[in-house]
Structure formats: structure tokens, C-alpha cells
Amino acid sequence: MTARRAGWRSAWIRLRDTGFGDALLALTLTLLAFVPTMSKIGAQIGDLPERPADLLGLGLTLAQTVPLAVRRRWPAGCLAIVASAFAGHQALGFATTFGSIGLYLALYSAGAHQIRFRGGLAAVASAGYLGLAVTLHRLGSPQGIADYLAFYLTLSVVWAVGNTVRTRRTAAALARRASAEAATAIERARIARELHDVVTHHVTAMVIQADAAQILLTSAPERAGAGLSAVSDTGRLALRELRHLLGVLEATGESATADRVPARGGITDLIDQARRAGQPVDYTEQGERRAQPMDMELAAYRVVQEALTNAMKHAPRMPTRILLRHNADHLEIAATTDGPGSPPAARRPRSEGGRGLAGLSARVRMLDGELVAGPRPEGGFEVRAVIPYPPVQE
């Protein structure tokens, strides 16, 4: 039932946008203008003696209804024609018809849909009404200033209602645009973070492995081949992760599949890669594994990846320990690298323009977790993350 209502609503919006709805409104109002029982309903000012209906009166009545077919497309033109026809209809003393309601609709449409020269249009309309009031007075209208002011106030309220609708519609459009821009910015930051995590780690490992192989070419040529093979393996691993990157960016929660992201099983690949690059790494996993969402798996992988990248960049060949502990309500990842005291500021891991550790911290916070990174009192550097398990869905 809901889907059917949504379908009807969508169809009506399409018809409205093509002008069909306005044309239907104009036709309906035109037909009602000639229903005798509704002749006393409508806009009226002046109270001049009634003039018998004729072709001129018929034309003025149609001019108050037919232009409503373009009230959204050309609101100012619609108002000009309808208001002029209404003024002529009243000044010539023709009997009121339901078609005079077109004045209210045209005025509302101008307030709601006119984009440019709104102030000028309001001024011209007010001047036109003043001219009509003066004309009616000279023609012997029994109505006084209070009557003309009351009718002008009614017209002003109709304009204000249309203007309010336009203001709210504009505010809603701006809010949707701001929301879309914010979503785009978030997605760009996410892409940049993923690219940083994938590329920086593997390129760092390849540079270290290539430097080691270059040294071995002169000192131990028989071992250089293994170093070059490590560079090749790292490059292939980087390409594989880059191929999966689009899938990772699109996957969220339960819609993700295990082969679209390097999950915890890939942590051992990171360890092996760091060891081949000459970084002594000790890996320990404690506790019992449990099923976790893709984004939690990916966050754990990225924490280890970033920690190893910083270790290879800022503390090469220093002992590094990776601990993955499965607790009752959270997953804990700890990475420590030995070193001679606190590293100098120039050697500390940097956020790299909102990525690196800063981007990783944002990723962990999105999972209601916490990431802490800094120098250890006894020397070296430590990265520690705590990510809570999501609540069990009953």
C-alpha cells in the first residue's frame, strides 16, 4: 500500500513538473466560473451596479482563469494578465464569478515561484491596486477607504503565504545541497584515507626492500635476489589491495563480503611483509575470535598496517610487537616499537594532512572506539586501539 501511494505521488510530481497539474487547475476553475450556484463565491471589490453579461465579460472571466495554466512557469506574466482582467471586470461592473478566485491563485503563485524582480513586481501590483481603487471611487463605488485597505490586506496575506512557501522551499533545497556536499566531502576524505593506508604502507615497504637489495648487490650478491623478490611480492600485494579498493569504499556493514576487504587474516600478510623488509616483528593473538562487521575488521587491519608503516619509516629494524586481544566486549590492538627514547619531533609519525594516524583515529571513533598513539616512557613508540563489539541483534 505504501509503495502504491509512493508511486502515485511520484507520478503526480512528474505531471506537475510538466505543467499538466496547472493546466488541469485552470480548466477546472474555468468550468466552475460558469456554474450559477457558485457565482457569489469569489474576489470582489467596488460594488458597482451590475452590468449584463456579454462577450467582453466572458473574455475577462476567461482571462482570470486560463493564464493559471502557466502560473509556475511565468508567474509574473500570469499575475499581470489575471490582475488586469480582474480590474477590468470590477471596473466595468460585471457580476462576480468563481473565476475571480484566479486572482488569489495568481498572487500566491507569484509569491511562491517568482525568482527575479520580486520587489518590483510587488510594487507594480500595489500601484495597480491603488489605481483600481481610485478608478472605482470615481465610478461611484459606495465602499470606503477601510474596505479597500481590508481587501489590500487580504491580497498581501495571500502574497505572504506564497512567499513563505518559497522561503521554506529554498531553505530545504539549501539544506539538501549542504547535506550532499557534506556527504561528498566525507566520501572524499574516506577515499583519501583508504588510498593513504594502502599506498603508503606498501610503497614504504618497497623502498626499504629496494634499498636493502641495492646494498646486497655489492655486499652479498647471492642474497640480492631474495630482496628483489620481496619488492615484487609487495608490489603485487599493493595492486591486489588497490583492485579491491572500490569494493571496500562501497561496502558497508552486512552488505560487505569477506573477500572485498583484507580482514584479520590479512594481518599475517602485513607481518610477513614487514619481516621481509627487515623489520623484526613479533605477533601475538589472544582470546577467542568472534564474528565482526566488515568495518571493524578493516579498522583492525588498518591499525596494524599504519603501525608497521610508521615503524619501518621512523624506527627501521627496531623490534616491533603486535598484540591482538579479543576481550569480552571489545577488540584491543596494541603495536609497540622499541627505540632510544622519545623520537625527535621530525621523526614522529605525522597526520599527513588529516590522514595517517589522524585519519585512523577518525576511523576508530566512527566505531565508538579510541586510538592512542605516542612515545613510550621507556623509549620507542606505541599505537593502541580499543574497538567495542557492536551490540548483538536479537
Coordinates of C-alpha atoms in Angstrom, one line a residue:
M1 CA 0.0 0.0 0.0
T2 CA 2.8 2.4 0.9
A3 CA 4.6 1.6 -2.4
R4 CA 1.4 2.3 -4.3
R5 CA 1.0 5.7 -2.6
A6 CA 4.6 6.5 -3.3
G7 CA 4.1 5.6 -7.0
W8 CA 1.0 7.8 -7.3
R9 CA 2.9 10.7 -5.6
S10 CA 5.9 10.2 -8.0
A11 CA 3.5 10.2 -11.0
W12 CA 1.8 13.3 -9.8
I13 CA 5.1 15.2 -9.3
R14 CA 6.1 14.3 -12.8
L15 CA 2.8 15.5 -14.2
R16 CA 3.0 18.7 -12.1
D17 CA 6.5 19.4 -13.4
T18 CA 5.3 19.1 -17.0
G19 CA 2.6 21.7 -16.3
F20 CA -0.3 19.2 -16.5
G21 CA -1.4 20.0 -13.0
D22 CA -1.6 23.7 -13.6
A23 CA -3.5 23.2 -16.9
L24 CA -6.0 21.0 -15.0
L25 CA -6.4 23.7 -12.4
A26 CA -7.0 26.3 -15.0
L27 CA -9.6 24.1 -16.7
T28 CA -11.4 23.3 -13.5
L29 CA -11.6 26.9 -12.4
T30 CA -12.8 27.9 -15.9
L31 CA -15.7 25.4 -15.7
L32 CA -16.6 26.4 -12.2
A33 CA -16.7 30.1 -13.2
F34 CA -19.9 29.3 -15.2
V35 CA -21.7 27.3 -12.6
P36 CA -24.6 29.6 -11.4
T37 CA -24.7 28.3 -7.9
M38 CA -21.1 29.4 -7.4
S39 CA -21.4 32.8 -8.9
K40 CA -21.4 34.6 -5.5
I41 CA -18.1 33.0 -4.4
G42 CA -15.0 34.9 -5.4
A43 CA -13.0 38.0 -5.1
Q44 CA -15.0 41.3 -5.3
I45 CA -14.3 45.0 -4.7
G46 CA -16.2 48.1 -5.6
D47 CA -19.9 47.1 -5.5
L48 CA -20.7 49.0 -8.7
P49 CA -24.1 48.4 -10.4
E50 CA -24.1 45.1 -12.2
R51 CA -23.7 45.2 -16.0
P52 CA -25.4 42.5 -18.1
A53 CA -23.1 39.7 -19.3
D54 CA -21.7 40.0 -22.8
L55 CA -18.7 38.8 -24.8
L56 CA -16.4 41.3 -23.1
G57 CA -17.4 39.9 -19.7
L58 CA -16.8 36.4 -21.0
G59 CA -13.3 37.3 -22.2
L60 CA -12.5 39.0 -18.9
T61 CA -13.7 35.9 -17.0
L62 CA -11.6 33.6 -19.1
A63 CA -8.6 35.9 -18.7
Q64 CA -8.8 35.4 -14.9
T65 CA -8.6 31.6 -15.2
V66 CA -6.8 30.4 -18.4
P67 CA -3.4 32.1 -17.5
L68 CA -3.2 29.9 -14.4
A69 CA -2.0 27.1 -16.7
V70 CA 1.4 28.8 -16.7
R71 CA 1.3 30.1 -13.1
R72 CA 4.5 28.2 -12.2
R73 CA 6.4 28.8 -15.5
W74 CA 5.6 32.5 -15.9
P75 CA 4.2 33.7 -12.5
A76 CA 4.7 37.4 -13.2
G77 CA 3.1 37.3 -16.6
C78 CA 0.2 35.2 -15.2
L79 CA -0.4 37.7 -12.4
A80 CA -0.3 40.6 -14.8
I81 CA -2.9 39.2 -17.0
V82 CA -5.2 37.9 -14.3
A83 CA -4.9 41.1 -12.2
S84 CA -5.6 43.3 -15.2
A85 CA -8.7 41.1 -16.2
F86 CA -9.9 41.3 -12.6
A87 CA -9.6 45.1 -12.5
G88 CA -11.4 45.5 -15.8
H89 CA -14.1 43.0 -14.7
Q90 CA -14.7 45.0 -11.5
A91 CA -14.5 48.5 -13.1
L92 CA -17.0 47.6 -15.8
G93 CA -19.4 46.2 -13.2
F94 CA -19.7 42.7 -14.4
A95 CA -21.2 40.2 -11.9
T96 CA -18.8 38.3 -9.7
T97 CA -17.9 34.8 -10.8
F98 CA -16.0 32.0 -9.2
G99 CA -13.3 32.7 -11.8
S100 CA -12.2 35.7 -9.8
I101 CA -10.5 33.2 -7.4
G102 CA -7.9 33.2 -10.0
L103 CA -6.6 36.5 -8.6
Y104 CA -5.7 34.8 -5.3
L105 CA -4.1 31.9 -7.1
A106 CA -2.1 34.1 -9.4
L107 CA -0.9 36.2 -6.5
Y108 CA 0.0 33.2 -4.4
S109 CA 1.9 31.7 -7.4
A110 CA 3.9 34.9 -7.9
G111 CA 4.9 34.9 -4.2
A112 CA 5.9 31.3 -4.3
H113 CA 7.5 30.9 -7.7
Q114 CA 8.7 34.3 -8.9
I115 CA 12.5 34.4 -8.7
R116 CA 13.7 37.8 -10.0
F117 CA 12.4 41.3 -9.5
R118 CA 10.1 40.2 -6.7
G119 CA 10.2 43.7 -5.0
G120 CA 9.5 45.4 -8.3
L121 CA 6.6 43.1 -9.0
A122 CA 5.1 43.7 -5.6
A123 CA 5.5 47.5 -6.1
V124 CA 3.8 47.4 -9.5
A125 CA 1.0 45.2 -8.2
S126 CA 0.4 47.6 -5.3
A127 CA 0.4 50.6 -7.6
G128 CA -2.1 48.8 -9.9
Y129 CA -4.4 48.2 -7.0
L130 CA -4.2 51.8 -5.9
G131 CA -5.1 52.8 -9.5
L132 CA -8.1 50.4 -9.3
A133 CA -9.3 51.8 -6.0
V134 CA -9.2 55.4 -7.4
T135 CA -11.0 54.3 -10.5
L136 CA -13.7 52.5 -8.6
H137 CA -14.2 55.5 -6.3
R138 CA -14.6 57.9 -9.3
L139 CA -17.1 55.5 -10.9
G140 CA -19.3 55.9 -7.8
S141 CA -18.3 52.9 -5.6
P142 CA -20.0 53.1 -2.2
Q143 CA -17.1 51.4 -0.5
G144 CA -14.8 53.5 1.7
I145 CA -11.0 53.5 2.4
A146 CA -11.4 50.8 5.1
D147 CA -12.9 48.4 2.6
Y148 CA -10.1 49.0 0.1
L149 CA -7.5 48.6 2.9
A150 CA -9.1 45.4 4.1
F151 CA -9.1 43.9 0.5
Y152 CA -5.5 45.0 0.1
L153 CA -4.6 43.3 3.4
T154 CA -6.2 40.1 2.1
L155 CA -4.1 40.2 -1.1
S156 CA -1.0 40.9 1.0
V157 CA -1.6 37.9 3.1
V158 CA -2.0 35.7 0.0
W159 CA 1.3 37.0 -1.3
A160 CA 3.0 36.5 2.1
V161 CA 1.8 32.9 2.2
G162 CA 3.3 32.2 -1.2
N163 CA 6.5 34.0 -0.2
T164 CA 6.7 31.8 3.0
V165 CA 6.3 28.7 0.9
R166 CA 9.1 29.8 -1.4
T167 CA 11.4 30.7 1.5
R168 CA 10.8 27.3 3.1
R169 CA 11.3 25.5 -0.2
T170 CA 14.6 27.4 -0.8
A171 CA 15.8 26.6 2.7
A172 CA 15.0 22.9 2.2
A173 CA 16.9 23.0 -1.1
L174 CA 19.9 24.6 0.5
A175 CA 19.8 22.1 3.3
R176 CA 19.7 19.2 0.8
R177 CA 22.6 20.8 -1.1
A178 CA 24.6 21.2 2.1
S179 CA 23.9 17.6 3.1
A180 CA 25.0 16.4 -0.3
E181 CA 28.2 18.5 -0.2
A182 CA 28.9 17.2 3.3
A183 CA 28.4 13.6 2.2
T184 CA 30.7 14.3 -0.8
A185 CA 33.4 15.7 1.5
I186 CA 33.1 12.7 3.8
E187 CA 33.4 10.3 0.9
R188 CA 36.4 12.2 -0.5
A189 CA 38.1 12.0 2.9
R190 CA 37.3 8.3 3.1
I191 CA 38.8 7.7 -0.3
A192 CA 41.9 9.7 0.6
R193 CA 42.2 7.7 3.9
E194 CA 41.9 4.4 2.1
L195 CA 44.5 5.4 -0.6
H196 CA 46.9 6.6 2.1
D197 CA 46.5 3.3 4.1
V198 CA 47.1 1.1 1.0
V199 CA 49.7 3.1 -0.9
T200 CA 51.9 4.5 1.9
H201 CA 52.4 1.1 3.6
H202 CA 53.3 -0.8 0.5
V203 CA 55.4 1.9 -1.0
T204 CA 57.3 2.3 2.3
A205 CA 58.0 -1.4 2.3
M206 CA 59.1 -1.5 -1.3
V207 CA 61.5 1.4 -0.8
I208 CA 63.1 -0.3 2.2
Q209 CA 63.3 -3.6 0.4
A210 CA 64.8 -2.0 -2.7
D211 CA 67.4 -0.1 -0.6
A212 CA 68.3 -3.4 1.1
A213 CA 68.6 -5.2 -2.2
Q214 CA 70.8 -2.5 -3.6
I215 CA 73.2 -2.9 -0.6
L216 CA 73.2 -6.7 -1.0
L217 CA 74.1 -6.4 -4.7
T218 CA 77.6 -5.3 -3.6
S219 CA 78.0 -6.9 -0.2
A220 CA 76.2 -10.3 -0.8
P221 CA 75.0 -10.7 -4.4
E222 CA 73.7 -14.2 -3.7
R223 CA 71.1 -12.7 -1.3
A224 CA 70.0 -9.8 -3.5
G225 CA 67.6 -12.0 -5.5
A226 CA 65.5 -12.6 -2.3
G227 CA 65.3 -8.9 -1.7
L228 CA 64.2 -8.1 -5.2
S229 CA 61.6 -10.9 -5.0
A230 CA 60.3 -9.2 -1.8
V231 CA 59.9 -6.0 -3.7
S232 CA 57.9 -7.8 -6.4
D233 CA 55.7 -9.6 -3.9
T234 CA 55.0 -6.3 -2.1
G235 CA 54.1 -4.6 -5.4
R236 CA 51.7 -7.4 -6.3
L237 CA 50.1 -7.2 -2.9
A238 CA 49.6 -3.4 -3.3
L239 CA 48.0 -4.0 -6.7
R240 CA 45.6 -6.5 -5.3
E241 CA 44.5 -4.2 -2.5
L242 CA 44.1 -1.3 -4.9
R243 CA 41.8 -3.5 -7.1
H244 CA 39.7 -4.2 -4.0
L245 CA 39.6 -0.5 -3.0
L246 CA 36.5 0.4 -4.9
G247 CA 34.7 -2.6 -3.4
V248 CA 35.9 -1.5 0.1
L249 CA 34.6 2.0 -0.4
E250 CA 31.2 0.8 -1.5
A251 CA 30.8 -2.0 1.1
T252 CA 29.2 -1.2 4.4
G253 CA 28.1 -3.4 7.3
E254 CA 26.4 -6.6 6.5
S255 CA 26.3 -5.9 2.7
A256 CA 30.1 -6.4 2.6
T257 CA 31.6 -9.7 1.7
A258 CA 34.7 -11.2 3.3
D259 CA 36.7 -11.2 0.0
R260 CA 36.2 -7.5 -0.6
V261 CA 38.5 -6.3 2.3
P262 CA 41.8 -7.6 3.8
A263 CA 40.4 -8.8 7.2
R264 CA 42.3 -10.0 10.2
G265 CA 43.6 -12.9 8.2
G266 CA 45.5 -10.4 6.2
I267 CA 47.3 -9.1 9.3
T268 CA 49.7 -12.0 9.0
D269 CA 50.5 -10.9 5.4
L270 CA 51.4 -7.5 6.8
I271 CA 53.6 -9.1 9.4
D272 CA 55.4 -11.2 6.8
Q273 CA 55.8 -8.2 4.5
A274 CA 57.4 -6.2 7.3
R275 CA 59.7 -9.0 8.2
R276 CA 60.8 -9.4 4.6
A277 CA 61.6 -5.6 4.6
G278 CA 63.9 -6.3 7.6
Q279 CA 61.6 -5.2 10.4
P280 CA 61.7 -7.7 13.3
V281 CA 58.0 -8.2 14.2
D282 CA 56.6 -10.4 16.9
Y283 CA 52.8 -11.1 16.5
T284 CA 50.5 -12.4 19.3
E285 CA 46.8 -13.0 19.2
Q286 CA 44.9 -13.7 22.4
G287 CA 41.4 -14.7 23.1
E288 CA 38.7 -16.3 21.0
R289 CA 37.8 -14.8 17.7
R290 CA 34.2 -13.9 17.0
A291 CA 32.2 -12.7 14.0
Q292 CA 32.6 -9.0 13.4
P293 CA 31.3 -6.4 10.9
M294 CA 33.4 -5.6 7.9
D295 CA 34.2 -2.1 9.1
M296 CA 35.5 -3.4 12.4
E297 CA 37.7 -5.9 10.6
L298 CA 39.0 -3.2 8.3
A299 CA 39.8 -0.9 11.2
A300 CA 41.8 -3.5 13.0
Y301 CA 43.7 -4.2 9.8
R302 CA 44.4 -0.5 9.2
V303 CA 45.7 0.0 12.7
V304 CA 48.3 -2.7 12.3
Q305 CA 49.1 -1.5 8.8
E306 CA 49.7 2.1 10.0
A307 CA 51.7 1.0 13.0
L308 CA 54.0 -1.2 10.9
T309 CA 54.3 1.6 8.2
N310 CA 55.4 4.1 10.9
A311 CA 57.8 1.6 12.4
M312 CA 59.5 0.9 9.1
K313 CA 59.7 4.7 8.4
H314 CA 60.7 6.0 11.7
A315 CA 62.3 3.1 13.5
P316 CA 63.7 0.8 10.9
R317 CA 65.0 -2.6 12.0
M318 CA 63.9 -2.0 15.6
P319 CA 61.9 -4.7 17.4
T320 CA 58.2 -4.3 16.9
R321 CA 55.4 -6.2 18.7
I322 CA 51.8 -6.5 17.6
L323 CA 49.2 -7.8 20.0
L324 CA 45.6 -8.6 19.0
R325 CA 43.5 -9.3 22.1
H326 CA 39.8 -10.5 21.9
N327 CA 38.1 -9.3 25.1
A328 CA 34.5 -10.0 26.2
D329 CA 33.2 -6.6 24.9
H330 CA 35.9 -5.1 22.8
L331 CA 38.8 -5.8 20.5
E332 CA 42.2 -4.4 21.5
I333 CA 45.1 -3.8 19.2
A334 CA 48.5 -2.8 20.5
A335 CA 51.6 -2.1 18.5
T336 CA 54.9 -1.1 20.2
T337 CA 58.2 -0.3 18.6
D338 CA 61.5 -0.1 20.6
G339 CA 63.7 2.9 20.2
P340 CA 66.1 5.1 22.0
G341 CA 63.7 7.2 24.0
S342 CA 61.2 9.6 22.5
P343 CA 61.9 10.2 18.8
P344 CA 62.7 13.7 17.8
A345 CA 59.7 15.8 16.5
A346 CA 60.9 15.5 12.9
R347 CA 60.8 11.7 13.2
R348 CA 57.4 11.3 14.9
P349 CA 54.6 9.8 12.9
R350 CA 52.6 12.7 11.4
S351 CA 49.0 13.0 10.5
E352 CA 49.9 13.8 6.8
G353 CA 47.2 16.3 6.1
G354 CA 44.4 14.6 8.0
R355 CA 45.4 11.1 7.0
G356 CA 47.8 8.6 8.7
L357 CA 47.3 8.4 12.4
A358 CA 44.8 11.3 12.4
G359 CA 42.6 9.6 9.7
L360 CA 43.0 6.3 11.5
S361 CA 41.8 7.9 14.8
A362 CA 38.7 9.2 13.0
R363 CA 38.0 5.8 11.6
V364 CA 38.2 4.2 15.1
R365 CA 36.0 6.9 16.6
M366 CA 33.3 6.2 14.0
L367 CA 33.1 2.7 15.6
D368 CA 32.8 4.3 19.1
G369 CA 36.4 3.2 19.8
E370 CA 39.5 5.0 20.8
L371 CA 43.0 5.2 19.4
V372 CA 46.0 6.5 21.3
A373 CA 49.5 6.9 19.8
G374 CA 52.6 8.4 21.2
P375 CA 56.1 7.8 22.6
R376 CA 56.7 5.3 25.3
P377 CA 58.3 6.4 28.6
E378 CA 60.9 3.7 28.3
G379 CA 61.6 4.6 24.7
G380 CA 60.1 3.8 21.3
F381 CA 56.6 4.4 20.1
E382 CA 53.2 2.8 20.8
V383 CA 49.9 2.7 19.0
R384 CA 46.9 1.3 20.9
A385 CA 43.3 1.0 19.8
V386 CA 40.2 -0.3 21.5
I387 CA 37.1 -1.0 19.4
P388 CA 33.9 -2.2 21.1
Y389 CA 31.9 -5.0 19.6
P390 CA 28.6 -3.9 18.2
P391 CA 25.5 -4.9 20.3
V392 CA 24.0 -8.3 19.5
Q393 CA 20.8 -8.0 17.4
E394 CA 18.1 -10.2 18.9

